[in-house]
Coordinates of C-alpha atoms in Angstrom, one line a residue:
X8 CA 26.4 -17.7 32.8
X9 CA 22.8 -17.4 33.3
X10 CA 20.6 -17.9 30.4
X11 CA 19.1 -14.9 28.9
X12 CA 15.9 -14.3 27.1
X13 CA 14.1 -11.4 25.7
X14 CA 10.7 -10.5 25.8
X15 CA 9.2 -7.5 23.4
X16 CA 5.1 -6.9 23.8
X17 CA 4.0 -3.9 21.6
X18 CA 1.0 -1.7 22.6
X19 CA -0.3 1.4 21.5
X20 CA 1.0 4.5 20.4
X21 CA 0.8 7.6 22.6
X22 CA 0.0 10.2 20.2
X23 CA -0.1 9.8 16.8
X24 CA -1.3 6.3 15.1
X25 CA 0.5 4.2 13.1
X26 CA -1.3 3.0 9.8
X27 CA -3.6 0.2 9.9
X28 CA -4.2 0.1 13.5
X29 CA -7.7 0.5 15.3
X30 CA -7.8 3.1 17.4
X31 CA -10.2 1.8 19.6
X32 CA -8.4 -1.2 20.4
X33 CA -5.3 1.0 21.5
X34 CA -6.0 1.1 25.1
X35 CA -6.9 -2.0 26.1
X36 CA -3.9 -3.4 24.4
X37 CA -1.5 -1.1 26.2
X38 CA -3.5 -2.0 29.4
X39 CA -3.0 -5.9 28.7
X40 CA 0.9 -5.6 28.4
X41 CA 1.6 -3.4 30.9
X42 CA -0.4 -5.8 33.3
X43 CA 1.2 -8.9 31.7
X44 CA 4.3 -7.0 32.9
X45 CA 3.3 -6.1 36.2
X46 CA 2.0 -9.4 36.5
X47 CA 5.6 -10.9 36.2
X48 CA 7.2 -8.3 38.0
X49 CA 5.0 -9.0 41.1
X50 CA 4.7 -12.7 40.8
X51 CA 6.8 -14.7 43.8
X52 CA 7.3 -17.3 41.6
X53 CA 9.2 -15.0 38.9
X54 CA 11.0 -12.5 41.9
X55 CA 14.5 -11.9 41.2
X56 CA 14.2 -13.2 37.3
X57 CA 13.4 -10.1 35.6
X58 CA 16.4 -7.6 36.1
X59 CA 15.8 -4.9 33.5
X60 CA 13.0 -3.2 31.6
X61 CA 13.1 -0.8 28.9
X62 CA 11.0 0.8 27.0
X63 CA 10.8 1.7 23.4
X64 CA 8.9 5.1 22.5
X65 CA 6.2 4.4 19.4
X66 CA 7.3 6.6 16.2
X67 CA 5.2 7.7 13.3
X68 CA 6.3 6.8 9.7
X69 CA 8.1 9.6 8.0
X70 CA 7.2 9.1 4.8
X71 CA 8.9 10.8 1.2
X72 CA 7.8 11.3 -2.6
X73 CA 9.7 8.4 -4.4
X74 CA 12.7 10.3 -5.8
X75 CA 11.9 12.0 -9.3
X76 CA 14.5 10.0 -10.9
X77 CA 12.7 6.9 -11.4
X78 CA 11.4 6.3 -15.1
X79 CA 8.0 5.5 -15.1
X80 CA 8.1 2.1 -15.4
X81 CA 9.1 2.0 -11.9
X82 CA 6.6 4.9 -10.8
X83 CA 3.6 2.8 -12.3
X84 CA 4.9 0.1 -10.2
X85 CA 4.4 1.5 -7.2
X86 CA 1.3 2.7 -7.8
X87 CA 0.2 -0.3 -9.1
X88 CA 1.4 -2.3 -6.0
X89 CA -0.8 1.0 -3.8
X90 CA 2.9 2.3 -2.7
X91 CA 2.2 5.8 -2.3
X92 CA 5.0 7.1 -0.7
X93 CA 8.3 5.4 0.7
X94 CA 10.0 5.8 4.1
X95 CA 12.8 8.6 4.7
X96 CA 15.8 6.1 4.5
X97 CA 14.3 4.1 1.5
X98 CA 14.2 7.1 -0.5
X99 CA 17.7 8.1 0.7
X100 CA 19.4 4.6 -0.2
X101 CA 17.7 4.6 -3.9
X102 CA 18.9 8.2 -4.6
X103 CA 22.3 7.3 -3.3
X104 CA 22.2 4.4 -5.6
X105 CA 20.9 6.1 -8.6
X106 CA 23.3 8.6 -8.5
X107 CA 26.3 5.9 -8.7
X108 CA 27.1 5.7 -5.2
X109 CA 27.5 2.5 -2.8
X110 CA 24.7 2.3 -0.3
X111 CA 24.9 0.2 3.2
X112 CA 21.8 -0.1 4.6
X113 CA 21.8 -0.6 8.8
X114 CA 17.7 -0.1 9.8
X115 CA 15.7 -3.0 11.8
X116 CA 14.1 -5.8 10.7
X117 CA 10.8 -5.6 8.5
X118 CA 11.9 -1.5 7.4
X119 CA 11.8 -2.3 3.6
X120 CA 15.0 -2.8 2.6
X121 CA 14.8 -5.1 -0.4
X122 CA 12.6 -2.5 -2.1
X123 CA 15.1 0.4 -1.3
X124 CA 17.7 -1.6 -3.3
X125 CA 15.2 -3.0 -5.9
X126 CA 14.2 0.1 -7.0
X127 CA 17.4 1.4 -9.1
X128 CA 17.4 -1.6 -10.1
X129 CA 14.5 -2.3 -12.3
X130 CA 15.0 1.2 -13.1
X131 CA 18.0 0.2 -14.8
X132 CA 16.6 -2.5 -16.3
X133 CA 13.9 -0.6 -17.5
X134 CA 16.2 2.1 -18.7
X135 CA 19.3 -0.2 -20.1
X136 CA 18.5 -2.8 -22.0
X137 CA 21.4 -4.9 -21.1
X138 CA 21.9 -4.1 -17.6
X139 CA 22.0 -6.7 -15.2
X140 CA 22.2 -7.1 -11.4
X141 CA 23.3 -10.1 -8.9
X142 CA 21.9 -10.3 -5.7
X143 CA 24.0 -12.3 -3.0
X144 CA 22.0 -14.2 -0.2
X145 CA 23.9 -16.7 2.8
X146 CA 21.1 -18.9 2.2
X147 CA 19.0 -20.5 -0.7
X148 CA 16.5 -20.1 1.3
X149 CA 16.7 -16.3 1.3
X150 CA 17.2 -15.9 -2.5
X151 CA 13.8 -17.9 -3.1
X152 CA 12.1 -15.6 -0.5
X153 CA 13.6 -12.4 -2.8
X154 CA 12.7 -13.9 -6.3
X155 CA 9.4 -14.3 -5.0
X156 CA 9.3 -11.1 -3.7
X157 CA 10.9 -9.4 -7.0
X158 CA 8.7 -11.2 -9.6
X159 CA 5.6 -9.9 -7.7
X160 CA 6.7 -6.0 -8.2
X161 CA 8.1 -6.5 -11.0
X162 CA 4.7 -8.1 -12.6
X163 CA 2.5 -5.3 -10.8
X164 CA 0.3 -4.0 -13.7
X165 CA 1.6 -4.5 -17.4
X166 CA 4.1 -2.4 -18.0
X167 CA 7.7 -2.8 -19.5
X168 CA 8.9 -4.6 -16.2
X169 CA 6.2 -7.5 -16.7
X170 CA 7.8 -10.9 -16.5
X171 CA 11.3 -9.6 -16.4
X172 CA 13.8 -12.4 -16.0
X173 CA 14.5 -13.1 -12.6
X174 CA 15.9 -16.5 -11.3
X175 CA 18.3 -18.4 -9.0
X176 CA 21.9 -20.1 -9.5
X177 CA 22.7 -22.3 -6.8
X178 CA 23.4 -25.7 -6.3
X179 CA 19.8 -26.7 -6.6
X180 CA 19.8 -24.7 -10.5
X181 CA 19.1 -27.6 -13.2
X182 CA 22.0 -28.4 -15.3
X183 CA 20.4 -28.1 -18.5
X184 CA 18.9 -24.4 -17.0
X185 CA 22.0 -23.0 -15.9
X186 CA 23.4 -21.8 -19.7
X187 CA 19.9 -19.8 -20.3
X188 CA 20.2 -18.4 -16.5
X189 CA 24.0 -17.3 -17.2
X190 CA 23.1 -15.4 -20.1
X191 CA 19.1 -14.2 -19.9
X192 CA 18.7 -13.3 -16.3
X193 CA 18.5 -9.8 -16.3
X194 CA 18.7 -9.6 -11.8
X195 CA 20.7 -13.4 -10.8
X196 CA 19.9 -14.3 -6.8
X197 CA 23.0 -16.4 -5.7
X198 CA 25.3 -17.4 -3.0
X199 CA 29.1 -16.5 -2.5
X200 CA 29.8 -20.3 -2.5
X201 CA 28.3 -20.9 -6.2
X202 CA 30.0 -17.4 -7.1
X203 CA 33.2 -18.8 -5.8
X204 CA 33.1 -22.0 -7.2
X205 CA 30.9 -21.5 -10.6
X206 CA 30.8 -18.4 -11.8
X207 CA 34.4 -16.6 -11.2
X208 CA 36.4 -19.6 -12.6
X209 CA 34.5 -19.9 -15.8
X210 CA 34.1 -15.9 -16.1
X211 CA 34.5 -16.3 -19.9
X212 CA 31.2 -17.7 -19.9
X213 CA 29.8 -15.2 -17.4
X214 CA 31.4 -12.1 -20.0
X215 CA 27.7 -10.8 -20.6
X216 CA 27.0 -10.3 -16.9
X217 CA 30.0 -9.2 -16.2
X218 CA 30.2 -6.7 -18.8
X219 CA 26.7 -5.3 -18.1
X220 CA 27.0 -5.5 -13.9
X221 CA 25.5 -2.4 -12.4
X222 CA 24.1 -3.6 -9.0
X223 CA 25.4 -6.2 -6.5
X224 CA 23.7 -6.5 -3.3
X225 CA 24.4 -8.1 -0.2
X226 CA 22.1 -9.0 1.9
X227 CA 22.6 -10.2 5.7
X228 CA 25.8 -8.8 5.5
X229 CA 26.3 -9.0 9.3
X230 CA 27.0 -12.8 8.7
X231 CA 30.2 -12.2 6.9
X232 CA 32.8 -12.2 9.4
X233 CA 35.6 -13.6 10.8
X234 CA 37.4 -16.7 8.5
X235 CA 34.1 -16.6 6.5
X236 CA 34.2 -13.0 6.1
X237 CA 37.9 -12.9 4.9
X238 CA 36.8 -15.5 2.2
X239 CA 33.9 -14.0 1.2
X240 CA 35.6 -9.9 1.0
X241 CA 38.1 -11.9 -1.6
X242 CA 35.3 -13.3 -3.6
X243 CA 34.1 -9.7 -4.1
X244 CA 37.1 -8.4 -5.0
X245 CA 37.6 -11.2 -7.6
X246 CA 34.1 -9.9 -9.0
X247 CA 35.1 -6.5 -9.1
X248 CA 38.3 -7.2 -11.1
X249 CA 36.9 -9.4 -13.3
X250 CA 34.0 -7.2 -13.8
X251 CA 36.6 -4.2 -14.7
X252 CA 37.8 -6.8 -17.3
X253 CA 34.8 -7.1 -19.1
X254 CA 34.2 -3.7 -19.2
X255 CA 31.4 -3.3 -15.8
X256 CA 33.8 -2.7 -13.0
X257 CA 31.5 0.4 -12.1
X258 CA 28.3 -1.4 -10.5
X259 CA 27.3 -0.2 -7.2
X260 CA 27.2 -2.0 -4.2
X261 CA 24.2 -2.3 -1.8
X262 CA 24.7 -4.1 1.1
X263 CA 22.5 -4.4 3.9
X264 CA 21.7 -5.6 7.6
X265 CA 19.8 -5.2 10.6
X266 CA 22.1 -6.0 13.5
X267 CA 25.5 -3.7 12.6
X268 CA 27.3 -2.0 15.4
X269 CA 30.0 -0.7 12.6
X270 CA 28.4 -0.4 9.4
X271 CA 30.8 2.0 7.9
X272 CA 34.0 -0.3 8.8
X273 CA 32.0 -3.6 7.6
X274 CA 30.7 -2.1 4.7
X275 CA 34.6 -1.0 3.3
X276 CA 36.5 -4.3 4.7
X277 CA 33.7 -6.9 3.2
X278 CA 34.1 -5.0 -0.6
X279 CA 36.7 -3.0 -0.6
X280 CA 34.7 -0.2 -1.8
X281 CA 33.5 3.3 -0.2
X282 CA 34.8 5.7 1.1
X283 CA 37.0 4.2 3.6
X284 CA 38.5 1.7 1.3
X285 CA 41.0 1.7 -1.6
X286 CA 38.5 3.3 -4.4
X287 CA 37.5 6.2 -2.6
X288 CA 34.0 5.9 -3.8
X289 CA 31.0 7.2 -2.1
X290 CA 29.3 5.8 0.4
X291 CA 25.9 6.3 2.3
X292 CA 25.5 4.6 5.4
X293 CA 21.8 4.7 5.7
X294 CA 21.4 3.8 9.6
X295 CA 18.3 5.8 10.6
X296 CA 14.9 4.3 10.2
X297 CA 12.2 6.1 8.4
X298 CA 9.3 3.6 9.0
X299 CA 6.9 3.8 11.6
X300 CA 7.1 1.5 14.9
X301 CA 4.7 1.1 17.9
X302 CA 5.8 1.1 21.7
X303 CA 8.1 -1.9 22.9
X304 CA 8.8 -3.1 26.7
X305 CA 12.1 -5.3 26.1
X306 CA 12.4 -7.4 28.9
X307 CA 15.9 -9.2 30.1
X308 CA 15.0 -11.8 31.9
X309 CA 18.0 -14.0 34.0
X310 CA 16.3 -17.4 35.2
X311 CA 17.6 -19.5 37.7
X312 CA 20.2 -21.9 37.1
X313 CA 19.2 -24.7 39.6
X314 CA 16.9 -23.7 42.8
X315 CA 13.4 -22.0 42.2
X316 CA 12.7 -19.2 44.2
X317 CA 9.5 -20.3 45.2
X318 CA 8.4 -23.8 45.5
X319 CA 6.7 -25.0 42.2
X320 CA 2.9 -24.5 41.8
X321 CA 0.8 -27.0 40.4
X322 CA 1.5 -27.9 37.2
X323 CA 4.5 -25.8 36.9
X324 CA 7.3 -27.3 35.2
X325 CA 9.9 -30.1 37.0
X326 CA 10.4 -30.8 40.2
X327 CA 14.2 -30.6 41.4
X328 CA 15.9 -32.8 43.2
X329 CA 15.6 -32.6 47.0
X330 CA 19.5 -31.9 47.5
X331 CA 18.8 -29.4 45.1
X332 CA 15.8 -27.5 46.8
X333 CA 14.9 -24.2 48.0
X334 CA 14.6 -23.2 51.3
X335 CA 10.6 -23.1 52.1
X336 CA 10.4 -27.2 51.1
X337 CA 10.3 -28.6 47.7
X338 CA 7.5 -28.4 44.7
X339 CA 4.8 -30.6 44.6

C-alpha cells in the first residue's frame, strides 16, 4: 500500500474572527496556504501525488456562562485564571456530571476537555470534605502533564482550593510516599496497570478512597481496546464493586477521547456503566465541539513507491537506481 501522509495549513477565517488573531494578518495568511497548495498541485515533480483535498470551514467559539451550580470556590477560579466563559460542550459535560450522571467526552484535540471534567471535581472537593477522585492516564507521562495542569487551577488565587492535594501513584511513586498518597490525595492520577496490580488487591488499605470515590476519569480512552481493552473494562468493574463495598459505588464516570467513531458503544463496554450497559445509568455523549476553529485544507497525499515522476531536481532527495528509473532519464 502506498504510504499516506496528511497535511493541515490553517488560514484565516471568512467571516467572523477567532480570538486572539490579528485581523490584519488574515489575508495574507490565507493567500500563503492556498498558494503553498497550488504550488504542489501544479508542481511536475509532485503530479499524481496529491489525490484529495478537503477543506475545513473556520467556526466561531460558542461560548456559555459556567453552569450556576458551581460553588464559588470554583467560580473564583475561573475568574482568577481570566476564564470568562466556557465552550458549549464543556459546560454540557460538567452539568451532566454534577447532576450524577456519566459523561463521555468525543470533541478534537486541544477543545478543553480536562477542565470540563475538573470542574465537578474541585467542586466536590470544595463542597465535600472527604470526597475524592482518581484520574486514569495510559501513560505516566500523561498523568504528570494533568497534575501540572490541576495544581495550577487549583492554586489560582487563594481560595479554599489552594494547594489541594494532588499527586501521582505509579511505578515511579517513592515507597516511603505511597501510604500518605493512599490516604491524603484528595484527586489520585494513576494508570490501570498500578490499579490492577496495587491498589485493587490491597483495597483494605485503599477503604478511604474507595469509600469517598465520586469521580473517575478516563482519559485517551480510545486506547482501550481489543485484549488490552478487555483487561482494562475488568479492572473497572473490579473498582466499581469494590467501591460499592466501601460504601462509594456511586462515583461518576468521565471518560474522554478525540478519535472515537462509537463513543456510546465504547463508553458502555469499557465500564459497564450508562445507559447501554447493565446499570442503566445516564449517559451524555458529548460529541459536538463548542470551541472555536480556523479554516483547514487536509491534504492526502499518496507518494510513489519506487519511480519519480519527474526526474530529480537538484538537490532533491536520492537518486534511484537506473533499473529502477523513470521514463525521461534518470535524476542527477
Amino acid at each position: 500500500a502506498a504510504a499516506t501522509a496528511a497535511a493541515a495549513t490553517a488560514a484565516a477565517e471568512e467571516e467572523e474572527p477567532l480570538a486572539g488573531r490579528d485581523e490584519a494578518a488574515r489575508p495574507a495568511r490565507r493567500s500563503r496556504a492556498d498558494a503553498f497548495l497550488a504550488q504542489l498541485q501544479a508542481s511536475p515533480f509532485y503530479r499524481g501525488q496529491l489525490v484529495y483535498v478537503h477543506e475545513t470551514r473556520p467556526a466561531a467559539a460558542q461560548p456559555q456562562p459556567p453552569p450556576s451550580g458551581l460553588c464559588p470556590a470554583v467560580t473564583g477560579l475561573l475568574r482568577h485564571a481570566g476564564i470568562e466563559s466556557l465552550f458549549s460542550h464543556q459546560a454540557a459535560a460538567v452539568e451532566q456530571l454534577l447532576s450524577r450522571g456519566h459523561v463521555m467526552l468525543a470533541t478534537p484535540t486541544a477543545s478543553g476537555k480536562s477542565l470540563a471534567y475538573s470542574l465537578p471535581v474541585l467542586h466536590a472537593a470544595a463542597t465535600q470534605p472527604e470526597a475524592r477522585a482518581m484520574y486514569i492516564f495510559p501513560t505516566k507521562a500523561l498523568a504528570h502533564d494533568q497534575l501540572r495542569a490541576l495544581r495550577s487551577l487549583a492554586s489560582q488565587g487563594v481560595g479554599p482550593l489552594f494547594g489541594l492535594d494532588v499527586a501521582t501513584y505509579d511505578g515511579d511513586t517513592p515507597q516511603e510516599e505511597r501510604r500518605a498518597r493512599r490516604e491524603g490525595s484528595r484527586v489520585l492520577l494513576t494508570n490501570p496497570d498500578m490499579l490492577h496490580t496495587a491498589v485493587l488487591p490491597a483495597h483494605k488499605e485503599w477503604a478511604s478512597l474507595l469509600s469517598n470515590l465520586r469521580y473517575v476519569v478516563v482519559d485517551e480512552a480510545h486506547m482501550y481496546s481489543g485484549a488490552f481493552g478487555a483487561h482494562v473494562a475488568s479492572v473497572l468493574r473490579r473498582l466499581r464493586r469494590l467501591a460499592a463495598m466501601y460504601g462509594g459505588g456511586g462515583f461518576r464516570f468521565a471518560c474522554c477521547s478525540a478519535t472515537l467513531g462509537n463513543p456510546r458503544e465504547l463508553f458502555c463496554r469499557l465500564t459497564g456503566a450508562g445507559a447501554g450497559g447493565a446499570s442503566g445509568e445516564p449517559l451524555l455523549v458529548v460529541d459536538w465541539d463548542g470551541s472555536p476553529r480556523g479554516r483547514r485544507q487536509l491534504v492526502l497525499w499518496n507518494p510513489p513507491l519506487s519511480a519519480q515522476p519527474t526526474p530529480l531536481p537538484e538537490g532533491k532527495g536520492v537518486p534511484l537506481p537506473e533499473d529502477e528509473q523513470p521514463e525521461g532519464g534518470r535524476g542527477p
